[in-house]
mmCIF file of C-alpha atoms and ligand atoms in Angstrom:
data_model
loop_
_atom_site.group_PDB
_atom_site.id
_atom_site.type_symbol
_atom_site.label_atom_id
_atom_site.label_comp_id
_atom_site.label_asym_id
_atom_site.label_seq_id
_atom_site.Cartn_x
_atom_site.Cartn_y
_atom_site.Cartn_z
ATOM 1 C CA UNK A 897 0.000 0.000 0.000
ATOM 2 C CA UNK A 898 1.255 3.367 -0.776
ATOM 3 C CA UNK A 899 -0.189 6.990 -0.880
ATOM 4 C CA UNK A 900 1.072 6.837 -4.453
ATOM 5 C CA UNK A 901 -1.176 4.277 -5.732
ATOM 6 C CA UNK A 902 -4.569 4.903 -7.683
ATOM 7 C CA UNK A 903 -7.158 4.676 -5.667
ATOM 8 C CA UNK A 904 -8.443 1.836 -7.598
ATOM 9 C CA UNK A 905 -5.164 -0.206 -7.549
ATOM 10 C CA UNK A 906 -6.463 -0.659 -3.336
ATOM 11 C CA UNK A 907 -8.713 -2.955 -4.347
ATOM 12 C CA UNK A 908 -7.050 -5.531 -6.769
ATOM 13 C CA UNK A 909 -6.308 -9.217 -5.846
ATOM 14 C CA UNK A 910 -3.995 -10.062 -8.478
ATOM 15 C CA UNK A 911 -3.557 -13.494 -9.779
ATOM 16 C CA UNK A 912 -0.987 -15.589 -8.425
ATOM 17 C CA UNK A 913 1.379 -18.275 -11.106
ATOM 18 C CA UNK A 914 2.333 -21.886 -9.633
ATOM 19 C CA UNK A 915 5.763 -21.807 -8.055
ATOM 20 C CA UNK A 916 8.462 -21.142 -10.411
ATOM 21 C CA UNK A 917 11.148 -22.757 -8.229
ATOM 22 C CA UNK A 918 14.660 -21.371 -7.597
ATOM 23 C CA UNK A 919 16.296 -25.243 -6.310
ATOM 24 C CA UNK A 920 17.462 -27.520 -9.231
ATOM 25 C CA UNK A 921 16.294 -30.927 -8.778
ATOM 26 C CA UNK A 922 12.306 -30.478 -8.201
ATOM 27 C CA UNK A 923 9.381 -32.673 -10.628
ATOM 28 C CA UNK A 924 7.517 -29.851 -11.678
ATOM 29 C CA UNK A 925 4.167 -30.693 -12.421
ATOM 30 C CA UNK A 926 2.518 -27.941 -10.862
ATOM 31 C CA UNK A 927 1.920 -25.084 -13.818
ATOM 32 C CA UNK A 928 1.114 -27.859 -16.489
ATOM 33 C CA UNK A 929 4.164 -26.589 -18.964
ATOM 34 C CA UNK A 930 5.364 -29.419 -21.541
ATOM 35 C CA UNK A 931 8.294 -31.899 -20.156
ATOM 36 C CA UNK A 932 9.372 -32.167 -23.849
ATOM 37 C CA UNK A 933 11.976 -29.675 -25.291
ATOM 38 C CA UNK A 934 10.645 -27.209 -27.805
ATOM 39 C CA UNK A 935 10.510 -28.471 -31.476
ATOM 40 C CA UNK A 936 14.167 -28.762 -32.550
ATOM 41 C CA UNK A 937 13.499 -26.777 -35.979
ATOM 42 C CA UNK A 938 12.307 -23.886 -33.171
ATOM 43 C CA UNK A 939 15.454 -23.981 -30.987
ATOM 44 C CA UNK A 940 17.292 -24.243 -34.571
ATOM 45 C CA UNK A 941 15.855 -20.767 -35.543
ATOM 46 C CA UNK A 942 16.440 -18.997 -32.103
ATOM 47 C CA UNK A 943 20.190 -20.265 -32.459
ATOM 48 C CA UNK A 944 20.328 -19.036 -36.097
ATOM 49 C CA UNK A 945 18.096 -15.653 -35.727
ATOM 50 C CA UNK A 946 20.721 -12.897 -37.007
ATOM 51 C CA UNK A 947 21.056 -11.413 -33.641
ATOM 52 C CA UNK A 948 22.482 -7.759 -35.227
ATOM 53 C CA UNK A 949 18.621 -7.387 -35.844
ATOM 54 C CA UNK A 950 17.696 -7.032 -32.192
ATOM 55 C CA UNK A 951 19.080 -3.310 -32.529
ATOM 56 C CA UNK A 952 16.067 -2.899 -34.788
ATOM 57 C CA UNK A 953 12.301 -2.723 -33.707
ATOM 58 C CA UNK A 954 10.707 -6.098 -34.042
ATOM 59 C CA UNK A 955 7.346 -6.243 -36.432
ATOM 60 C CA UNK A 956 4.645 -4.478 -34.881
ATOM 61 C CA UNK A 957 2.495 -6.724 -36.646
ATOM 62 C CA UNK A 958 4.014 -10.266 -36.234
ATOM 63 C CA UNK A 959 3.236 -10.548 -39.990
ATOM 64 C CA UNK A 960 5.333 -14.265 -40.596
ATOM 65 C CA UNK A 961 3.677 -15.533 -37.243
ATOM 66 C CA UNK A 962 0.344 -14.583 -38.425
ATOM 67 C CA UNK A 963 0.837 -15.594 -41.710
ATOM 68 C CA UNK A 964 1.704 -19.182 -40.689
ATOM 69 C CA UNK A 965 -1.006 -19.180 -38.191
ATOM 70 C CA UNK A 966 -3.567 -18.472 -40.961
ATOM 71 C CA UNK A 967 -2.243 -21.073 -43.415
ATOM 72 C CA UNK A 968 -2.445 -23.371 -40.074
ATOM 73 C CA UNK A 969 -6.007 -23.308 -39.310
ATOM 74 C CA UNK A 970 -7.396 -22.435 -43.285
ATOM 75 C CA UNK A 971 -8.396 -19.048 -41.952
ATOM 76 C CA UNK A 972 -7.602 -15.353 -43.388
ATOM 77 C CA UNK A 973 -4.737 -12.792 -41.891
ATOM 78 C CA UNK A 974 -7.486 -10.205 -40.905
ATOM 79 C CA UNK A 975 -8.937 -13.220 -38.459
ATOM 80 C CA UNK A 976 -5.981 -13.827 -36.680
ATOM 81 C CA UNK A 977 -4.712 -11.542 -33.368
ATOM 82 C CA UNK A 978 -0.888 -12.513 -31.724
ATOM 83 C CA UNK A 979 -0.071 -11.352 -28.403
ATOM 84 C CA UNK A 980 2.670 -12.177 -25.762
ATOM 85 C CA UNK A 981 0.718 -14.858 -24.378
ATOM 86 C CA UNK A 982 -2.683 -16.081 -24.025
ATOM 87 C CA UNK A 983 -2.977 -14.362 -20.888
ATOM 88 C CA UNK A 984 -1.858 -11.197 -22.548
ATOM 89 C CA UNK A 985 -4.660 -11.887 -25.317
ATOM 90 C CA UNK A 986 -7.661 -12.738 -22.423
ATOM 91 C CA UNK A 987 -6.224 -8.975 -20.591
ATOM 92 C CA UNK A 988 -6.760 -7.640 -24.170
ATOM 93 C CA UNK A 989 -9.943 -8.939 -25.262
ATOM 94 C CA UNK A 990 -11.392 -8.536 -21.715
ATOM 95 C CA UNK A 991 -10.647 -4.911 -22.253
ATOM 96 C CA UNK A 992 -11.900 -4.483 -26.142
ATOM 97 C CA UNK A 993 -15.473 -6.945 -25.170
ATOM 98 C CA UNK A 994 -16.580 -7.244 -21.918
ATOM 99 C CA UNK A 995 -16.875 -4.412 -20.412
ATOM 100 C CA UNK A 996 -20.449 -3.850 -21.356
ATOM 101 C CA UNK A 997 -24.027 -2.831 -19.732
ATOM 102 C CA UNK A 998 -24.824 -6.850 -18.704
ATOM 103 C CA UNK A 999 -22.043 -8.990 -16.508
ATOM 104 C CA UNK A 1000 -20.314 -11.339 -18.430
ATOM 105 C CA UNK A 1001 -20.962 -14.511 -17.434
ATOM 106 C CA UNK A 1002 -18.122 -17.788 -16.831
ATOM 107 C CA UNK A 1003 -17.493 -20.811 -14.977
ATOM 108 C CA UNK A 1004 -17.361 -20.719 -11.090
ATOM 109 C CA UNK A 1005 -14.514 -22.738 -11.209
ATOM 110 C CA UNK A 1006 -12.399 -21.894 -14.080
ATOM 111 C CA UNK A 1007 -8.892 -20.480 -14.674
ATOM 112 C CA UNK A 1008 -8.960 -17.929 -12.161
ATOM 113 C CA UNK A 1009 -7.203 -15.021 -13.765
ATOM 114 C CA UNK A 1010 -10.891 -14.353 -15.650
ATOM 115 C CA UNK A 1011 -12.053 -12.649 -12.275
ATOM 116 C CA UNK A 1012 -8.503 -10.749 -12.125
ATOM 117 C CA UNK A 1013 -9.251 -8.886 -15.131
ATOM 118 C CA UNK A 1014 -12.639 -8.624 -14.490
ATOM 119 C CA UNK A 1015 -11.919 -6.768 -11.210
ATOM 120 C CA UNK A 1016 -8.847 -4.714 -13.304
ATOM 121 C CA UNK A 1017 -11.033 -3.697 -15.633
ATOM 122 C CA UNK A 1018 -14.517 -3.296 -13.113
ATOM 123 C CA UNK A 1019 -16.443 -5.384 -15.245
ATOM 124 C CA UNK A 1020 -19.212 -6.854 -13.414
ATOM 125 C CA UNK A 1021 -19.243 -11.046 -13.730
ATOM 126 C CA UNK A 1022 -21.943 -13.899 -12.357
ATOM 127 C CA UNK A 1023 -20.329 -17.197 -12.095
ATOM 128 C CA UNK A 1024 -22.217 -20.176 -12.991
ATOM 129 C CA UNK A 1025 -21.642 -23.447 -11.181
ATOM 130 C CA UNK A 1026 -20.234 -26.621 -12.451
ATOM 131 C CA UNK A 1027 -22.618 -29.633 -12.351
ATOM 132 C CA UNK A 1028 -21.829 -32.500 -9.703
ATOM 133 C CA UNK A 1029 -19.194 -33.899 -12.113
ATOM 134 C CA UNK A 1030 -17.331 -30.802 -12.696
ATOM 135 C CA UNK A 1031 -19.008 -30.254 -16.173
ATOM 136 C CA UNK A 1032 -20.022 -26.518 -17.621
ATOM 137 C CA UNK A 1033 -23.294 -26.664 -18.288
ATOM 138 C CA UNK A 1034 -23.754 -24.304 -21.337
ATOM 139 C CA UNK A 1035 -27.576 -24.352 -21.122
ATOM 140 C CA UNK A 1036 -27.250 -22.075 -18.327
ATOM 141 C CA UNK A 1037 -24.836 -19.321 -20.335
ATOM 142 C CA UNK A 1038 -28.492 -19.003 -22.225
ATOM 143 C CA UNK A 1039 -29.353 -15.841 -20.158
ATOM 144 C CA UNK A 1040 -29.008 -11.686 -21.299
ATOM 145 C CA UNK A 1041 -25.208 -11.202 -20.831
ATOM 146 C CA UNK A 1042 -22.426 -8.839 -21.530
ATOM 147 C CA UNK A 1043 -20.312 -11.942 -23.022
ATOM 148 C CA UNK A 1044 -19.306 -15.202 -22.185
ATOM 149 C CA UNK A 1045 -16.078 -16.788 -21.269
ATOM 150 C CA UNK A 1046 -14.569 -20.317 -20.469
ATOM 151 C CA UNK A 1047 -11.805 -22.582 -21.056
ATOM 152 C CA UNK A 1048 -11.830 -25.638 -23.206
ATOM 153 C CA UNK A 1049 -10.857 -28.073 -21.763
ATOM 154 C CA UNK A 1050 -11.906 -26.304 -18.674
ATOM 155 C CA UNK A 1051 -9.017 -25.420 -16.064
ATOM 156 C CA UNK A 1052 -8.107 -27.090 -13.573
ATOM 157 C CA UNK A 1053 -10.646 -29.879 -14.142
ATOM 158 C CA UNK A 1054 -9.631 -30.741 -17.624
ATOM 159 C CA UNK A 1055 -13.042 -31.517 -18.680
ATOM 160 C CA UNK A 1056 -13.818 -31.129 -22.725
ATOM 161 C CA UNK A 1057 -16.944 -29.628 -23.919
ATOM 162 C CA UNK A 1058 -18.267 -31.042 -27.056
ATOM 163 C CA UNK A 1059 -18.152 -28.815 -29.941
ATOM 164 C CA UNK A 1060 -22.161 -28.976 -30.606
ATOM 165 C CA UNK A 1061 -22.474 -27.752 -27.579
ATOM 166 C CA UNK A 1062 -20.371 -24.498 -27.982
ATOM 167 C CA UNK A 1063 -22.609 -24.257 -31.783
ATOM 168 C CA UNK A 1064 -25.797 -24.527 -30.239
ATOM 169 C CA UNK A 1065 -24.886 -21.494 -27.666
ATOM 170 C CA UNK A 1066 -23.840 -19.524 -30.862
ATOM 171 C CA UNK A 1067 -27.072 -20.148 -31.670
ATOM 172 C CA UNK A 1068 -29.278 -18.568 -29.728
ATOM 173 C CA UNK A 1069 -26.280 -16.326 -28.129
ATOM 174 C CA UNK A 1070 -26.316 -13.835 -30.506
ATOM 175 C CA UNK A 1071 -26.135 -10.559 -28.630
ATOM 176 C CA UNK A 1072 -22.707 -11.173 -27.262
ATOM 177 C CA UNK A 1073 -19.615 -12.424 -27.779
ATOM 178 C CA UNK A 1074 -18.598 -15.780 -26.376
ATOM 179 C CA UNK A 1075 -14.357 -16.476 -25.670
ATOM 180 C CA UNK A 1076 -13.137 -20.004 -26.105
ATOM 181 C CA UNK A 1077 -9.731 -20.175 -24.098
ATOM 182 C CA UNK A 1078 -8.628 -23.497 -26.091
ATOM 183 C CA UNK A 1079 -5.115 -23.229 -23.645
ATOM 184 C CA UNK A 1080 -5.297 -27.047 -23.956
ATOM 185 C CA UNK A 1081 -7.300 -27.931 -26.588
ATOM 186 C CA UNK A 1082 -4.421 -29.830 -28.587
ATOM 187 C CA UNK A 1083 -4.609 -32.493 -25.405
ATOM 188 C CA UNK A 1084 -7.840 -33.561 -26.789
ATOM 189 C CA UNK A 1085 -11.245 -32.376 -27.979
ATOM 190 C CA UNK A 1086 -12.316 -30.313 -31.287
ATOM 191 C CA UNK A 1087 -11.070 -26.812 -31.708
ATOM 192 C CA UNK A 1088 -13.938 -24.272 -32.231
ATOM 193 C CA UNK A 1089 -11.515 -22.904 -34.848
ATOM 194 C CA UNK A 1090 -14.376 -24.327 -37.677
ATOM 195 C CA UNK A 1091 -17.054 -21.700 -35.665
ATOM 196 C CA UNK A 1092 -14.947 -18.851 -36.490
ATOM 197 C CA UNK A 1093 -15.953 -18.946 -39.833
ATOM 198 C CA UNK A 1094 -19.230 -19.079 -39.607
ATOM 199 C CA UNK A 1095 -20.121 -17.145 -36.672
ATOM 200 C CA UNK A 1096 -19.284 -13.471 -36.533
ATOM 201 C CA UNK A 1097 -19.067 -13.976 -32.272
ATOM 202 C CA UNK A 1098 -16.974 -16.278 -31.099
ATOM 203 C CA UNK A 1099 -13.134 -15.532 -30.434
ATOM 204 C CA UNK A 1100 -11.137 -19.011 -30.064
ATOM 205 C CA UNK A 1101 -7.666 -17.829 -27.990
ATOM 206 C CA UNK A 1102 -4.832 -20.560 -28.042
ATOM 207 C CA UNK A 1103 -1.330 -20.827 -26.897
ATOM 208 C CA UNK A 1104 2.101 -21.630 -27.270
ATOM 209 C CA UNK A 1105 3.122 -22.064 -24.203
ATOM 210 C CA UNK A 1106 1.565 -25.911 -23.887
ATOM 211 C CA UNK A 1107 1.371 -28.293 -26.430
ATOM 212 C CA UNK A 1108 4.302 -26.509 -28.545
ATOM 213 C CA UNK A 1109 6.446 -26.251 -24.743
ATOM 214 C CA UNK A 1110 7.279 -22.541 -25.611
ATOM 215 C CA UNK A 1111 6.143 -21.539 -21.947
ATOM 216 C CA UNK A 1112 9.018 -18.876 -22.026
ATOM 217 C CA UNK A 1113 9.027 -17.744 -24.999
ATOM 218 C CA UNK A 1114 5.181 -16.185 -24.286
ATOM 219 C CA UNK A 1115 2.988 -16.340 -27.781
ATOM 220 C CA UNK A 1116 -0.377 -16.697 -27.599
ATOM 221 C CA UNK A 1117 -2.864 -16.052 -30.462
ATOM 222 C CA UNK A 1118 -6.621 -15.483 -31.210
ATOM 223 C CA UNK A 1119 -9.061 -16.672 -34.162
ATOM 224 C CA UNK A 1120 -11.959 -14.758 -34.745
ATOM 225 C CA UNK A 1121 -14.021 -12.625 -37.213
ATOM 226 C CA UNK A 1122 -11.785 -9.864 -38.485
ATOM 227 C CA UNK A 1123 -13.871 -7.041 -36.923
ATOM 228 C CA UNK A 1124 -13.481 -8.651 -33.398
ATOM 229 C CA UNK A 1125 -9.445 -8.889 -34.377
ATOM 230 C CA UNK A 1126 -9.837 -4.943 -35.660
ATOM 231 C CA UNK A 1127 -11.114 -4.362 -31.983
ATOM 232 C CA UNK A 1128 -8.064 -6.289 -30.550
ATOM 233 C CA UNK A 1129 -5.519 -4.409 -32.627
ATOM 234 C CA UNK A 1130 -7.163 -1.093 -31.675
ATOM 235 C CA UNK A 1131 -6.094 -1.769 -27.867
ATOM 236 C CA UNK A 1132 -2.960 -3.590 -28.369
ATOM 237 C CA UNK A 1133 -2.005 -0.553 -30.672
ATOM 238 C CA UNK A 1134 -3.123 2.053 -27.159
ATOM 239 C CA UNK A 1135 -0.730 -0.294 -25.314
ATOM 240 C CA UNK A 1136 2.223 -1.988 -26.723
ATOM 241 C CA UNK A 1137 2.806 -1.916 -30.306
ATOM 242 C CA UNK A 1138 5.284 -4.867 -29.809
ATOM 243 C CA UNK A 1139 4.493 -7.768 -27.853
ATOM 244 C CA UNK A 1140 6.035 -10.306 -29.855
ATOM 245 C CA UNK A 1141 9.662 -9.532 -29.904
ATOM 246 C CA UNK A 1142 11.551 -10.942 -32.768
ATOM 247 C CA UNK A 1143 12.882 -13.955 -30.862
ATOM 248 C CA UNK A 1144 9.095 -15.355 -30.178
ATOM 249 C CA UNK A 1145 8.222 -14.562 -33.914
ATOM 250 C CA UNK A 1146 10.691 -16.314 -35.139
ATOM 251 C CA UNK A 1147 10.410 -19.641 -32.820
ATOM 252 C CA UNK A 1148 6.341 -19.752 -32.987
ATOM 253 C CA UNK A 1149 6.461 -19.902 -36.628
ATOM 254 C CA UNK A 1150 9.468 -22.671 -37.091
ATOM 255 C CA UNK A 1151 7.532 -24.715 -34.518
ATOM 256 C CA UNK A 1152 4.579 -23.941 -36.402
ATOM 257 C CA UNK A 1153 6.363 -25.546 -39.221
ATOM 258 C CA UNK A 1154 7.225 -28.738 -37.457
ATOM 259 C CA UNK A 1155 3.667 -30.557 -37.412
ATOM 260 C CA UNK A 1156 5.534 -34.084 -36.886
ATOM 261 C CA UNK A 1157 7.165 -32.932 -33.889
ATOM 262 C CA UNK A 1158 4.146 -31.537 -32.508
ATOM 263 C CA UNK A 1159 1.761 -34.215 -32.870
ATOM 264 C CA UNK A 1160 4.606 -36.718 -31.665
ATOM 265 C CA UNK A 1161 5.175 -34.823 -28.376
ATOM 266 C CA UNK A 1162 1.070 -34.485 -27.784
ATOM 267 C CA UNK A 1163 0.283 -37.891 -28.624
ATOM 268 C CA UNK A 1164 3.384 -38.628 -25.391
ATOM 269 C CA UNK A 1165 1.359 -36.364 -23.317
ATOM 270 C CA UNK A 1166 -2.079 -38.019 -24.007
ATOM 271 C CA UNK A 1167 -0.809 -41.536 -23.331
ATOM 272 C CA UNK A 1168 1.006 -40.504 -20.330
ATOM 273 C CA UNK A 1169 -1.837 -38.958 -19.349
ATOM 274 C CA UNK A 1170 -4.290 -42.449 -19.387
ATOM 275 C CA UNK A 1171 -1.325 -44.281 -17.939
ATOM 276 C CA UNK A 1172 -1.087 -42.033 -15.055
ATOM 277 C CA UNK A 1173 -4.988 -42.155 -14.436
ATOM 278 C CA UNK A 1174 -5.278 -45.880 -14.596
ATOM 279 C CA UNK A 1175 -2.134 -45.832 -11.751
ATOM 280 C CA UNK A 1176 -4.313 -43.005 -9.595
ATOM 281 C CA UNK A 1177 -7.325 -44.684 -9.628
ATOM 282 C CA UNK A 1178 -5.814 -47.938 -8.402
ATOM 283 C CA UNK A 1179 -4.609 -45.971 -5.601
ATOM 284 C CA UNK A 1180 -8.161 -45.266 -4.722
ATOM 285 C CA UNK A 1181 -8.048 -41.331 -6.194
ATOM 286 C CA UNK A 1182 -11.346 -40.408 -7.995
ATOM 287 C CA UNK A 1183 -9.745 -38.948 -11.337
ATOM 288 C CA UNK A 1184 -11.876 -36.639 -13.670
ATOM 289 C CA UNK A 1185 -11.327 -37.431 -16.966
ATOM 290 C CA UNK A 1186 -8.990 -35.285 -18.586
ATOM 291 C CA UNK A 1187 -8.988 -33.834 -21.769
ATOM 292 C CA UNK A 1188 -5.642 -31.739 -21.177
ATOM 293 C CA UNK A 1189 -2.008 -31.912 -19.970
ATOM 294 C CA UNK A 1190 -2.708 -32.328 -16.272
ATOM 295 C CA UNK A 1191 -5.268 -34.649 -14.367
ATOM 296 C CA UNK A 1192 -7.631 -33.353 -11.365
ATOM 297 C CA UNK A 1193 -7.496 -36.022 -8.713
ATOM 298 C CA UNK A 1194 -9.010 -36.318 -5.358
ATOM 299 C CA UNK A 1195 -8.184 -39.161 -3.066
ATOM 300 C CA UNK A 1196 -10.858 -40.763 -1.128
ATOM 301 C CA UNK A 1197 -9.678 -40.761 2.311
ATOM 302 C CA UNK A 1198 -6.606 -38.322 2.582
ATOM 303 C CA UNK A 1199 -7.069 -34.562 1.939
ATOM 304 C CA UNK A 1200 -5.758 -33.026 -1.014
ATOM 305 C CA UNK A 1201 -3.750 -30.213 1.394
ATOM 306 C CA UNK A 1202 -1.813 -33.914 2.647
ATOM 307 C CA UNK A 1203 -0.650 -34.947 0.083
ATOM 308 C CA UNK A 1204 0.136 -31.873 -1.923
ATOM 309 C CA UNK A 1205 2.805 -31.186 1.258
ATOM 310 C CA UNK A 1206 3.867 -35.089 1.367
ATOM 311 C CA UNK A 1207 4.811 -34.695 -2.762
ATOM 312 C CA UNK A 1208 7.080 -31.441 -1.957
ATOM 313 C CA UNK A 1209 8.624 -33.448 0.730
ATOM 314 C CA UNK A 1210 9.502 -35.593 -1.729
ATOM 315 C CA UNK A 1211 10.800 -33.103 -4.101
ATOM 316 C CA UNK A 1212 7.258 -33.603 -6.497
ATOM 317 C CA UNK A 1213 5.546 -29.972 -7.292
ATOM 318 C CA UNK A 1214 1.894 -30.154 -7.673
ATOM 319 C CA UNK A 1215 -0.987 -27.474 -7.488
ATOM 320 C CA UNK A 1216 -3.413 -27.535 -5.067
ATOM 321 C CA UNK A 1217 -6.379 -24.957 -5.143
ATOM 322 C CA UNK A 1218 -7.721 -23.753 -1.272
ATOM 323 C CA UNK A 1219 -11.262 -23.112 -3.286
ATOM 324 C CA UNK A 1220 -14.309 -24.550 -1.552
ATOM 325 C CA UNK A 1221 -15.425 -27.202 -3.322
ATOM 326 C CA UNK A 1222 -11.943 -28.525 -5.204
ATOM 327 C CA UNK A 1223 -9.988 -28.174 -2.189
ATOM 328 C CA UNK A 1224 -9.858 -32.059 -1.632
ATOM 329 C CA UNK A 1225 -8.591 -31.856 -5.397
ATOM 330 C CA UNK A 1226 -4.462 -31.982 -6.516
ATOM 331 C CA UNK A 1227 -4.158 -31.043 -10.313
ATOM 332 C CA UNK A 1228 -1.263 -32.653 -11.476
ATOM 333 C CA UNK A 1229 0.583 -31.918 -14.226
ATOM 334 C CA UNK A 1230 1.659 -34.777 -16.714
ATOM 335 C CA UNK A 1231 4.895 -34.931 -17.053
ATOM 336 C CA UNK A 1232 7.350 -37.409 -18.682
ATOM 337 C CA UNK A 1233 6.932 -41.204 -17.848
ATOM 338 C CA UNK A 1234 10.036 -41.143 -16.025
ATOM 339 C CA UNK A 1235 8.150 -37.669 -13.781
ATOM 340 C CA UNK A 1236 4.966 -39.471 -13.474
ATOM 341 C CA UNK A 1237 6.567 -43.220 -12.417
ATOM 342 C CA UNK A 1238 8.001 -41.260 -9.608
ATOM 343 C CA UNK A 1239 4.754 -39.565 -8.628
ATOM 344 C CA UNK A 1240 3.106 -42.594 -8.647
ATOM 345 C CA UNK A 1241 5.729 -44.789 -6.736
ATOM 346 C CA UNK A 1242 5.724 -41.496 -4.017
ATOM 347 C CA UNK A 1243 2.050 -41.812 -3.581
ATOM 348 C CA UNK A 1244 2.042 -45.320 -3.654
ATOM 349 C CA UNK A 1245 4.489 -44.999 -0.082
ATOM 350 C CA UNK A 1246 2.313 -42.522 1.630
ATOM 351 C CA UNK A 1247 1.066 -44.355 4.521
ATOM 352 C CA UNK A 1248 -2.414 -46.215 4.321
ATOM 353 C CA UNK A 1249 -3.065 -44.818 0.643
ATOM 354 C CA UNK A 1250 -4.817 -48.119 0.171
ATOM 355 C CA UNK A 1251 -7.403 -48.906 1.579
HETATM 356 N N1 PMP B 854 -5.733 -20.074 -20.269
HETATM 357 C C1 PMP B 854 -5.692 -21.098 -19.421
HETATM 358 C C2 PMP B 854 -6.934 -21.887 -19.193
HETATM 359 C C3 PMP B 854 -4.505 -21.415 -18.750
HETATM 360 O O1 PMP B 854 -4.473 -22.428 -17.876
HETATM 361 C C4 PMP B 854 -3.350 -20.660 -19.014
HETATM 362 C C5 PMP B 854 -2.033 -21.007 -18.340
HETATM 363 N N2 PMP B 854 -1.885 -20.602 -17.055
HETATM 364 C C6 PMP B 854 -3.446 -19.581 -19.879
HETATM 365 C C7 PMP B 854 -4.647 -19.325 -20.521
HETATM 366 C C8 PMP B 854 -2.296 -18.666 -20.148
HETATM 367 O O2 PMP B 854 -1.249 -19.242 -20.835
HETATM 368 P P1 PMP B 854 -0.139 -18.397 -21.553
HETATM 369 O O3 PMP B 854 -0.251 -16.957 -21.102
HETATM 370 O O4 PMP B 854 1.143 -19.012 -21.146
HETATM 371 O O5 PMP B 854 -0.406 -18.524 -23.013
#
């Protein structure tokens, strides 16, 4: 607190990241990054980028990224938006959209930086529960609302929507516009990239920083209609006319060129992923089923808060959430199968975890 602040700044509760830990040795599987190097034709074109050009300005406009993200998904330049991040995209978009007469509805338990900029930004929000199994139930978005927001596969319970089911919103949602955060959506499930073109009103945002394990490197993109783009580029261009320095450009669109390596590294993910549930749920943890890079676990007897601190005793990183409702719940971030053989044999030593 200082006298300097603005008066609003009082009031924020900004979002706080999983651990980034200082001490080597640690299983991270707490901020669901990729275990697997970046694509080698990336870190080929980060080594080879003509560093002399970093005394110039970088392209305002990302126009090679954006070029190879429109040949990627079949779409036109004028529907695609690049920003340093996804989370840099949602602040953006959140900004240009939402803040409107109605409150924007989302998920009561969703990736909780949606809230942050809501309260940044004062833009009023009604959360909608989950049903009983942790599923968004879009029937209930069908309400008057300033826009719509949630993540697909939801975060942190990894649960996939069907993609009729995001359509038949559209459908009668026609006031507003509705945000698919598709952070994981290469993990499993169908893009709502197809929607794009045929509804002027949704905005599909995806990353880099998960299935193409570019965390650091911090590109994140959105699809849409090229009017909702035009209203992105108008407040990027009131904020930061470069948010892609030339680095990221560069990297994004050689690992956008390396389709082999990315559908090699996802497919590792996925079948870690059904490996590692198979060995939860024979230690008695009720596992959601996960359409992402992490599984949501809770186990039947021993509180999630237990275990969380028995794993960083034992040098494992997971996230825990102190929410009502999910606090019984670790998410768990899948690693490689070397990371998640050690998780499991850990768990499998805590004291009475079978019953
Ligand atoms: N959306 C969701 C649902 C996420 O979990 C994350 C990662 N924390 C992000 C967006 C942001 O990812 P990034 O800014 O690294 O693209």
């Amino acid at each position: 607190m200082s006298k300097y602040w603005s008066p609003a700044i009082n009031s924020l509760t900004p979002y706080v990241p999983g651990e980034q830990p200082k001490q080597s040795g640690l299983i991270k599987l707490n901020t669901n990054e990729n275990p697997y190097p970046p694509s080698p034709h990336a870190i080929a074109a980060l080594n080879d980028y003509p560093k002399e050009r970093l005394k110039l300005y970088c392209d305002p406009e990302a126009t090679l990224l954006k070029n190879a993200l429109k040949d990627y998904f079949s779409l036109d330049y004028k529907n695609v938006f690049v920003g340093n991040g996804s989370d840099e995209v949602l602040a953006l978009a959140f900004m240009a959209f939402f803040r409107q007469e109605h409150p924007i509805l989302l998920p009561e338990t969703t990736y909780s930086f949606y809230d942050v900029y809501c309260n940044l930004y004062d833009i009023a929000y009604t959360q909608l529960p989950l049903d009983q199994d942790f599923n968004i139930d879009l029937k209930a978005y069908e309400q008057p609302n300033g826009g719509i927001i949630f993540a697909n596969p939801n975060a942190p319970t990894g649960r996939v929507l069907p993609l009729e089911q995001i359509e038949a919103l559209l459908k009668v949602n026609t006031e507003s516009l509705v945000i698919v955060d598709e952070a994981y959506i290469d993990f499993g499930g169908e893009s709502a990239v197809e929607l794009v073109r045929k509804y002027d009103n949704v905005l599909v945002i995806q990353t880099f920083s998960k299935s193409r394990s570019m965390a650091g490197l911090r590109v994140g993109y959105a699809l849409g209609h090229e009017d909702l783009i035009d209203g992105l580029e108008r407040v990027k261009n009131s904020f930061n006319s470069y948010p892609l320095d030339s680095l990221a450009i560069a990297g994004a669109v050689a690992s956008i060129e390396d389709e082999a390596y990315f559908q090699a590294t996802t497919q590792k993910i996925i079948n870690s992923r059904e490996w590692t549930t198979a060995q939860l749920e024979a230690l008695d943890f009720n596992v959601i089923p996960s359409a992402s890079n992490f599984v949501f676990a809770s186990h039947q007897r021993i509180a999630g808060a237990d275990l969380m601190t028995y794993l960083r005793g034992k040098n494992l990183l997971v996230r825990h959430f102190k929410k009502p409702g999910i606090e019984n719940y670790l998410r768990i971030s899948i690693g490689t199968d070397e990371e998640m053989t050690a998780l499991v044999n850990a768990l499998k030593d805590y004291p009475g975890i079978t019953g």
